[in-house]
XYZ file of C-alpha atoms in Angstrom:
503
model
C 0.000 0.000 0.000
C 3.006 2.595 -0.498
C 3.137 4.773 -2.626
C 7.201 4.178 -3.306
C 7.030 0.130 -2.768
C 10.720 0.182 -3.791
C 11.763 1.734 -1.048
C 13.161 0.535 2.068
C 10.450 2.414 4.227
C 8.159 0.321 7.262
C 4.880 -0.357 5.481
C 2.965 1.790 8.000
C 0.393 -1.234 8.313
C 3.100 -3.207 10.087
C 3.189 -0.822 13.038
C -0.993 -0.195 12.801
C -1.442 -2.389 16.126
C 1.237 -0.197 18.135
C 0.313 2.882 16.768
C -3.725 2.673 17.760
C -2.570 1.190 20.872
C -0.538 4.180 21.563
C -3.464 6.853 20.101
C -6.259 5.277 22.913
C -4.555 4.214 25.957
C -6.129 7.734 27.148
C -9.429 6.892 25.987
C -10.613 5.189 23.009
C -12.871 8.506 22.249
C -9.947 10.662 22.047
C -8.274 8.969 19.068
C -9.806 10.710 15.789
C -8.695 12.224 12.305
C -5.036 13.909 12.056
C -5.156 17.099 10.454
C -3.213 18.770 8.115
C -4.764 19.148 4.972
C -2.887 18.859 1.669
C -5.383 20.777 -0.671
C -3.872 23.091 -2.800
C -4.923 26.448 -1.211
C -2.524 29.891 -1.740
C -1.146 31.938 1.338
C -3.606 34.088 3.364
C -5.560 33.828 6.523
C -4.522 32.632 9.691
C -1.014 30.298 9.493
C -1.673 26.724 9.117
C -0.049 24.528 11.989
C 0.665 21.222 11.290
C -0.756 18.199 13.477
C 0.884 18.109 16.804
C 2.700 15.387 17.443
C 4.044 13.819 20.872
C 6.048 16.367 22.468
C 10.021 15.815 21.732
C 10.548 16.931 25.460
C 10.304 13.630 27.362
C 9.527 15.547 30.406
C 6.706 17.577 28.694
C 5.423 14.431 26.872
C 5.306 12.780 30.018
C 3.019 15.513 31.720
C 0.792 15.437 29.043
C 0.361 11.877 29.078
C -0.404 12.520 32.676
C -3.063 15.466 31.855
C -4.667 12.825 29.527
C -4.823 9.679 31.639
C -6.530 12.210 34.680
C -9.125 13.393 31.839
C -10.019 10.193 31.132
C -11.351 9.201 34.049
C -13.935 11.653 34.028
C -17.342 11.090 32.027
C -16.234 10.506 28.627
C -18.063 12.816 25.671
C -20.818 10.270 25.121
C -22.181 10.118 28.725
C -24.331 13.159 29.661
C -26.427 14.546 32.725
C -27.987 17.597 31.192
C -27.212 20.166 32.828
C -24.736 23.357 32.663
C -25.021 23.743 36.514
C -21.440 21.881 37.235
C -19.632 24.066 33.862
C -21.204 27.103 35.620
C -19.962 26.558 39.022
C -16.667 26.461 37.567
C -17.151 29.555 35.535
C -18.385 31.343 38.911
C -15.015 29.704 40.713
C -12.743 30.852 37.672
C -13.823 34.227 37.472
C -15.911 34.441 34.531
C -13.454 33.950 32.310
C -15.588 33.559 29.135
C -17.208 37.197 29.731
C -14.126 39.005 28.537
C -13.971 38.237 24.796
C -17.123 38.522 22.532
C -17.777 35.028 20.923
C -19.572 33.060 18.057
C -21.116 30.283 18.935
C -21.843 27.430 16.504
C -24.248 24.465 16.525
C -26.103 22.448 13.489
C -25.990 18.180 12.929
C -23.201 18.804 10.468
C -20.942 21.339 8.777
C -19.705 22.866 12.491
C -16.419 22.086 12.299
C -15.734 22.819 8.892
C -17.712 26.252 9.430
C -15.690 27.081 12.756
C -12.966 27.029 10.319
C -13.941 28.837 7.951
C -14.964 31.803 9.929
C -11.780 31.642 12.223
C -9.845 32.161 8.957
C -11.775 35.179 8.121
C -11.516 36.718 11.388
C -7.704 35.789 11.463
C -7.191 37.554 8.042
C -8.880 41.186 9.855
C -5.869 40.627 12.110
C -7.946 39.795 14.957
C -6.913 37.296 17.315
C -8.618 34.188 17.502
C -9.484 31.297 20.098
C -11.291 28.415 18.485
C -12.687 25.415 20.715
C -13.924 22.408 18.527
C -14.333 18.864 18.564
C -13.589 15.910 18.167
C -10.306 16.877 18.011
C -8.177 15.297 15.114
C -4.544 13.844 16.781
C -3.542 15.236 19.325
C -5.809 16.650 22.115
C -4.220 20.124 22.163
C -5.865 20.624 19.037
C -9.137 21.524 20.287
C -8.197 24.459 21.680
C -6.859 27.050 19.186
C -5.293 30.378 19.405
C -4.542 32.238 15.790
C -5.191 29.188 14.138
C -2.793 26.894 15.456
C -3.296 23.988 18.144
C -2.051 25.348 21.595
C 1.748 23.705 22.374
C 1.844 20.909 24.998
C 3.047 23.242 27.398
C 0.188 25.355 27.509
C -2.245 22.453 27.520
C -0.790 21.136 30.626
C -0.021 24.604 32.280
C -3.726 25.252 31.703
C -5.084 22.090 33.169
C -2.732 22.883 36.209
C -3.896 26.234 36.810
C -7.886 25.394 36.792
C -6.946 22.193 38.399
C -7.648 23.029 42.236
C -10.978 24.694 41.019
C -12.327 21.455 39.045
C -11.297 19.756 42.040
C -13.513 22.233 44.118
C -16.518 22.018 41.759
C -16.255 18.948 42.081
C -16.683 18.253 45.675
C -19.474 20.779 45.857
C -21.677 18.532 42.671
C -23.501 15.600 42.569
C -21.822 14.573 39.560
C -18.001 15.067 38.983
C -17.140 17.734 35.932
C -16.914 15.440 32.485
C -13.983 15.295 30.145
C -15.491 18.186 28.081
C -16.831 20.474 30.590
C -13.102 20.217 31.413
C -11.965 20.846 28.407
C -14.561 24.023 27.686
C -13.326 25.106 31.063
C -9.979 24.830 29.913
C -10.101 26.702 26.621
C -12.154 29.853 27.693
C -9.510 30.093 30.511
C -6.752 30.128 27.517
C -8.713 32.423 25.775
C -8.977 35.091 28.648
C -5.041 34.629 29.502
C -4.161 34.941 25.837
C -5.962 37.188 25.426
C -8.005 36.652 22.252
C -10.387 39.206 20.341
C -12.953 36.937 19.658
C -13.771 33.225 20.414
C -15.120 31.021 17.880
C -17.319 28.183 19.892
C -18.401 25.249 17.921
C -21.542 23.007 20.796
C -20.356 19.684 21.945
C -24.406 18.332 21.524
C -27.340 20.166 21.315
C -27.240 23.836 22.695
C -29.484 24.630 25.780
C -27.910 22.366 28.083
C -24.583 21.851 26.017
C -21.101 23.043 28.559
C -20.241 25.956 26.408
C -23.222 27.346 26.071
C -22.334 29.694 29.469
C -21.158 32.071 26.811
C -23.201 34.904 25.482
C -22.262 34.666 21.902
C -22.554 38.110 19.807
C -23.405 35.918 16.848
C -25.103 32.377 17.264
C -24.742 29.744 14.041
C -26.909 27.192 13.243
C -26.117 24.982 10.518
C -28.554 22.336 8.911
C -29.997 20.496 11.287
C -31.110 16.821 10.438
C -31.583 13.663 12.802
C -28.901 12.838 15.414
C -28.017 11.970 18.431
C -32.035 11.358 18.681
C -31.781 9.710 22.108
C -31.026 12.181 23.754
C -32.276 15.804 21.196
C -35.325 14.682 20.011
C -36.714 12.624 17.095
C -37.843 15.312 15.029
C -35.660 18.476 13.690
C -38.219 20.448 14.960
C -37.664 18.719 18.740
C -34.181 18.887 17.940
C -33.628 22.680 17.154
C -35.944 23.488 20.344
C -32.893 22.241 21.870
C -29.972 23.914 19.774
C -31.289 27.336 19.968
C -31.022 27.316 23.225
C -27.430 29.296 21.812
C -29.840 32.399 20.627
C -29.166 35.164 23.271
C -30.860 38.165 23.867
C -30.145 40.719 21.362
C -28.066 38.190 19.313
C -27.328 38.085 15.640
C -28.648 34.650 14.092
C -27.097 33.175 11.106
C -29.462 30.664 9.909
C -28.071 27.946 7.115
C -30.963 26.175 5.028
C -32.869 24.715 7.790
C -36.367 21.712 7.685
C -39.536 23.583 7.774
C -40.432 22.773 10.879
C -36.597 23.362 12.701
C -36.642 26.571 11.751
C -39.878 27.736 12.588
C -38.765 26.658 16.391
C -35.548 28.697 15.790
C -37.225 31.683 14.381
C -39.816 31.651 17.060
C -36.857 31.916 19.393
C -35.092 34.444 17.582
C -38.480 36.453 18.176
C -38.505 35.692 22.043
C -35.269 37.132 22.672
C -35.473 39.507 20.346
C -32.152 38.424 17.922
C -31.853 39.442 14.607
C -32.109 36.568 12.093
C -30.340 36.291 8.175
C -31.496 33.396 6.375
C -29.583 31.255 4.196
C -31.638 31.684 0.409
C -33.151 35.176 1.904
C -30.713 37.705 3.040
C -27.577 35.467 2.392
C -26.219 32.503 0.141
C -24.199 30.941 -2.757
C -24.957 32.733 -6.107
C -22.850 30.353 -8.334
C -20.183 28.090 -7.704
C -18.014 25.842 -10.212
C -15.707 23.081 -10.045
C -12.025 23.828 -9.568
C -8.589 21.904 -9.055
C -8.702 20.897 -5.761
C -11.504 22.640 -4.924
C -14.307 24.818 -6.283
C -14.575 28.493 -7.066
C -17.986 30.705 -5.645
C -19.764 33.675 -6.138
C -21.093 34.319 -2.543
C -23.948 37.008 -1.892
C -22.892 38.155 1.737
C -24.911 40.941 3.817
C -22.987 43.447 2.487
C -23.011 42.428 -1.339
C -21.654 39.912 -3.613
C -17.500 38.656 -3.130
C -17.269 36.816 -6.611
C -14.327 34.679 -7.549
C -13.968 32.918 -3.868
C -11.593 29.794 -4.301
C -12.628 27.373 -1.892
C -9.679 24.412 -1.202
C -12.907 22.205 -0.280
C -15.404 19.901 -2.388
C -18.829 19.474 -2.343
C -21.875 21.758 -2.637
C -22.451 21.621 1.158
C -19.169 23.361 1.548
C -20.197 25.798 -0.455
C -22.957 26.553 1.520
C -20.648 26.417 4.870
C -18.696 28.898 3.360
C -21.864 31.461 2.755
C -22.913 30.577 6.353
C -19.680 31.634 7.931
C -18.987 34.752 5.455
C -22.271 36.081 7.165
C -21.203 35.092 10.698
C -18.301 37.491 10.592
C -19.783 39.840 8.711
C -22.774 40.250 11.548
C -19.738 40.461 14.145
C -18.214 42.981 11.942
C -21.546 44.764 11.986
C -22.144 44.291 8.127
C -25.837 44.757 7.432
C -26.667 46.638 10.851
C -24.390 49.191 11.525
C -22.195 49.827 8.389
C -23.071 48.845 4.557
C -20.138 48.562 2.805
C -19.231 44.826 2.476
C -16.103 43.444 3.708
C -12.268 43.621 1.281
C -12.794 41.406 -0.847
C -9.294 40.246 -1.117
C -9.114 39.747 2.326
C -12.404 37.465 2.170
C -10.253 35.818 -0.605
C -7.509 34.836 0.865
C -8.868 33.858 4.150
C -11.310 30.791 2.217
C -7.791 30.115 0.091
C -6.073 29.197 2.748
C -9.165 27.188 4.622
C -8.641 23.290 5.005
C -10.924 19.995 7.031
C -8.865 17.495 7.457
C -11.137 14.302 6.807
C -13.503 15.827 4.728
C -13.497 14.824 1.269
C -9.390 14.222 1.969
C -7.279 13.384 -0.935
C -4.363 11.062 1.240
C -3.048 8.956 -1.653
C -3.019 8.233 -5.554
C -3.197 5.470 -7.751
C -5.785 4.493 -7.151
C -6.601 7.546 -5.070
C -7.971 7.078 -1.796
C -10.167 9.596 -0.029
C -11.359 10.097 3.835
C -14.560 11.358 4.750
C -16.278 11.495 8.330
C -19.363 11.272 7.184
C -21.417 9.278 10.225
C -24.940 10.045 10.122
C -27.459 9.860 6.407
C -27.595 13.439 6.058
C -23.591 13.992 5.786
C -23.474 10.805 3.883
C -25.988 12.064 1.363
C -23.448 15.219 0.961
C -21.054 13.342 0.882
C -22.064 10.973 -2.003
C -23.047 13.914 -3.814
C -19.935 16.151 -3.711
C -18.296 12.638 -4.454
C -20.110 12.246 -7.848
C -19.275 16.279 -8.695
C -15.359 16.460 -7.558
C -14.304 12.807 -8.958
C -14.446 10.799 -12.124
C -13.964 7.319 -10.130
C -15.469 4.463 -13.033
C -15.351 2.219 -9.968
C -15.119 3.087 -6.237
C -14.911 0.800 -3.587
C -16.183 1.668 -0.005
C -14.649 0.933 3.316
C -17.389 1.481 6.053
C -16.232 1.586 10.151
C -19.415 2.450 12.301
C -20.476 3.685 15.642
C -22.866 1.340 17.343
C -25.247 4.454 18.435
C -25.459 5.422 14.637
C -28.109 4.990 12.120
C -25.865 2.932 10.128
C -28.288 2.023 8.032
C -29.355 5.341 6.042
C -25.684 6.021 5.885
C -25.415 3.201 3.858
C -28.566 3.729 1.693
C -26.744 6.770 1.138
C -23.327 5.346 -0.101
C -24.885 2.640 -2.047
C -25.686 4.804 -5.237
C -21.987 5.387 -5.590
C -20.108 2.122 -3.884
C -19.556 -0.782 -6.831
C -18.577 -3.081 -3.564
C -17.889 -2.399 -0.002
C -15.886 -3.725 2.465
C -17.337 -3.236 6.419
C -14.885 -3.142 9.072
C -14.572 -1.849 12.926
C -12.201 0.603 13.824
C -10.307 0.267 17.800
C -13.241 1.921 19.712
C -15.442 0.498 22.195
C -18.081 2.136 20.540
C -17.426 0.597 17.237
C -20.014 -1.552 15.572
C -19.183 -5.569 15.266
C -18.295 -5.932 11.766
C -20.208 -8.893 11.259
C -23.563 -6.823 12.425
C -22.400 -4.424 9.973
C -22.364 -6.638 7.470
C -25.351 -8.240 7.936
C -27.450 -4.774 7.192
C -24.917 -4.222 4.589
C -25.642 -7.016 2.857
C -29.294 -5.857 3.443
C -28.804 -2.844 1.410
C -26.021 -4.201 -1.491
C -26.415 -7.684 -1.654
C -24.650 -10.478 -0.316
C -22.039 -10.308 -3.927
C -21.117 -6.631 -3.253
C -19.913 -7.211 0.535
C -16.751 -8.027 2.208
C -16.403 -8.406 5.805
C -12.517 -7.773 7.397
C -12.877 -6.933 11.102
C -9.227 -5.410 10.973
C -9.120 -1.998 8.957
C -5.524 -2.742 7.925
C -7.183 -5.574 6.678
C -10.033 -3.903 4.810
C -7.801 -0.971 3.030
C -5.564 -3.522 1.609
C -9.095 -5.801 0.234
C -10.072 -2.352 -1.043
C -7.565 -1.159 -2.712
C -6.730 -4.710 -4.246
C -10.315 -4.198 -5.519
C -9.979 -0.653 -6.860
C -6.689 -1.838 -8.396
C -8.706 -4.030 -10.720
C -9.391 -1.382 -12.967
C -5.941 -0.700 -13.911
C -2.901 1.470 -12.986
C -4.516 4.720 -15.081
C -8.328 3.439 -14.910
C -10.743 5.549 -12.572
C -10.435 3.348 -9.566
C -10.921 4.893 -6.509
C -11.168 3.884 -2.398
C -13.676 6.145 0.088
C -13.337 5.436 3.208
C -16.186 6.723 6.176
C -18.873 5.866 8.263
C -17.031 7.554 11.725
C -14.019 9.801 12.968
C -12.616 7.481 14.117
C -12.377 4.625 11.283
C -11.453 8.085 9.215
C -8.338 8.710 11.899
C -7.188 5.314 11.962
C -6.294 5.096 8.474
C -4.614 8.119 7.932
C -2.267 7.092 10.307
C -2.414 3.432 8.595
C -1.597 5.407 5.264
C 1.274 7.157 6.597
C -0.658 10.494 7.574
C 0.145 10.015 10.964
């Protein structure tokens, strides 16, 4: 599976067992996509930091490891008690720390991350200094906490945990329930923020909104991207029941920036709006993509913001729904920047240029090897598969692509692949090294539900089913349209980048 098999390199798949082993000792949760995106893109925007990796400093590495093993014995991300009374304790014990910078604060089903990006670049290319706090984070755990676009070092992770330290430990003592590994972690970055100190913090939810930990912020501007069915056990099982619970992030006197929302979601989220009296812009109304084309690596937009039209927008990302993440957080920042409200003008548009040039989303739509080219996308959930196939059909010209599928268990795996099967010739189901993972075998069995039994492959090890898949791609010939997609969770998306030498 090299790309150079005549050199004397490792074949990364030999040290797969080590590696994984190494990535979730902390917690099985924590080991997710590596960044680093290798789109072409042109300079602009905030700098692009490479993926951490382990500390050189033994003595550093080692305190990290420490700061990690102590997080993970707290709740991990998918066990909740709803409730921000334990995150707000600790604000109260802190200081308030997360008064002192205006914020944006993001949530949606999908497109968050990708749209915390996004605006982050724009905000770092009007030289104003940024904190962004997202998740899952990709390698390493610093990542989720950003300041001017780059993961924080390993020294300021653990210098951060230390200094909040003795107040978790207080909160603690004081709640029924012990502070989880992300109200930690949100605790954690809004204290970085404040010491840093940043202009303006870009917040992407954890789940839902109302009750979510970092929704003790007041943000200026609150984001909602599309909002579809997930996480139903505990949201809701309609997109109406599930946006009552995501706008809890509308704040009095807010700005709303609404993406293309179900009927009925965004009636809730408008009636909120109304309640608190926010101001709302509406993707397809007041905002949105005019045109947009295909492009090398990429895809080139005319975007109509609040202020006007920026034409000629290179975008280093595929897929119409990028397009419309773009448009979503082009409006964000320019409602912070008062575009629309208090000024007219819209923002330089060379400066809106070369902040989306420079944008990348490591694991969506990822290019991470040729011939036959194999691409990463975290699609978990039907509504970001359905993108996904779609921007799949536009951005490629695969005559035959093979799918390798790694599931959560809580997941409706199901529509996900209903969605995939339009575009998969075979697929191979797998399990990546979570205890959350599916069992390959109950994979298979609805996959074969939804292909037939002649266009599945079972191979419980993933090193296992990128070989089988790109053996089958391969069929097709060295300069045929071959190609490998490999989804279905973060997770199965993080393993094999390191598997393909990404790592």
């Amino acid at each position: 599976m090299s790309d150079n098999p005549g050199t004397d390199q490792p074949d990364p798949l030999d040290s797969f067992d080590e590696i994984i082993e190494a990535e979730t000792t902390r917690d099985p949760d924590l080991a997710v996509i590596e960044a680093g995106s290798r789109t072409l893109r042109t300079q602009g925007g905030p700098p692009q930091a490479d993926v951490p990796a382990r500390p050189e400093d033994p003595e550093v590495d080692k305190a990290l490891r420490e700061v990690e093993a102590e997080l993970a014995t707290r709740w991990g991300e998918t066990k909740l008690e709803p409730s921000v009374s334990r995150i707000s304790a600790l604000m109260d014990v802190l200081g308030e720390p997360q008064r002192s910078y205006p914020s944006i604060h993001i949530t949606g089903t999908n497109g968050k991350t990708s749209t915390a990006r996004m605006i982050e670049a724009l905000l770092g290319a009007f030289e104003l200094r940024t904190g962004r706090y997202t998740s899952p984070h990709v390698q390493s755990i610093t990542e989720r906490i950003s300041l001017d676009g780059a993961p924080i070092s390993a020294e300021r992770f653990v210098e951060t945990y230390q200094d909040i330290k003795p107040y978790v430990e207080m909160v603690d003592g004081q709640q029924e329930y012990r502070l989880s590994f992300f109200e930690v972690l949100t605790g954690m970055a809004y204290a970085a923020f404040a010491d840093a100190p940043v202009d303006v913090a870009v917040v992407e939810v954890g789940m839902g909104g109302s009750w979510d930990a970092t929704n003790v912020i007041d943000g200026d501007v609150a984001v909602v991207t599309p909002i579809d069915l997930d996480h139903t056990d505990r949201l809701g099982e309609t997109p109406a029941e599930i946006a009552g619970e995501k706008s809890g992030i509308i704040k009095q006197d807010a700005t709303v920036i609404l993406a293309q929302q179900p009927v009925d979601a965004a009636q809730v989220l408008l009636k909120k709006a109304v309640e608190v009296d926010a101001t709302v812009a509406r993707e397809g109304l007041e905002f949105g993509v005019v045109a947009r084309q295909v492009a090398v690596g990429g895809q080139l937009l005319t975007l109509r913001g609040l202020g006007g039209e920026y034409p000629e927008v290179y975008l280093p990302l595929h897929g119409a729904h990028q397009a419309h993440n773009a448009a979503v957080a082009l409006a964000a920042v320019e409602a912070f920047f008062g575009v629309g409200a208090q000024r007219a003008e819209p923002l330089d548009i060379d400066t809106v240029r070369k902040a989306f040039a420079a944008v990348s989303s490591p694991g969506r739509l990822e290019v991470v090897r040729r011939s036959p080219t194999v691409v990463l996308d975290a699609a978990h959930n039907p509504a970001g598969a359905e993108a996904t196939a779609e921007a799949v059909r536009e951005a490629f010209d695969f005559t035959r692509l093979i799918g390798v599928v790694g599931a959560s268990g809580d997941k409706n795996v199901r529509g996900v692949l209903e969605a995939f099967e339009p575009i998969f010739a075979e697929v191979v189901v797998t399990q990546n090294s979570s205890h959350r993972a599916m069992d390959a075998d109950e994979l298979a069995a609805i996959a074969v539900e939804v292909f037939g039994d002649e266009r599945v492959q079972v191979e419980p090890r993933l090193p296992d089913a990128l070989e089988a898949a790109i053996t089958l791609a391969e069929e097709e010939g060295e300069f045929a349209g071959g190609g490998v997609l490999v989804t279905g969770s973060v997770i199965t998306v993080g393993e094999a980048r390191l598997l393909l030498g990404k790592g």
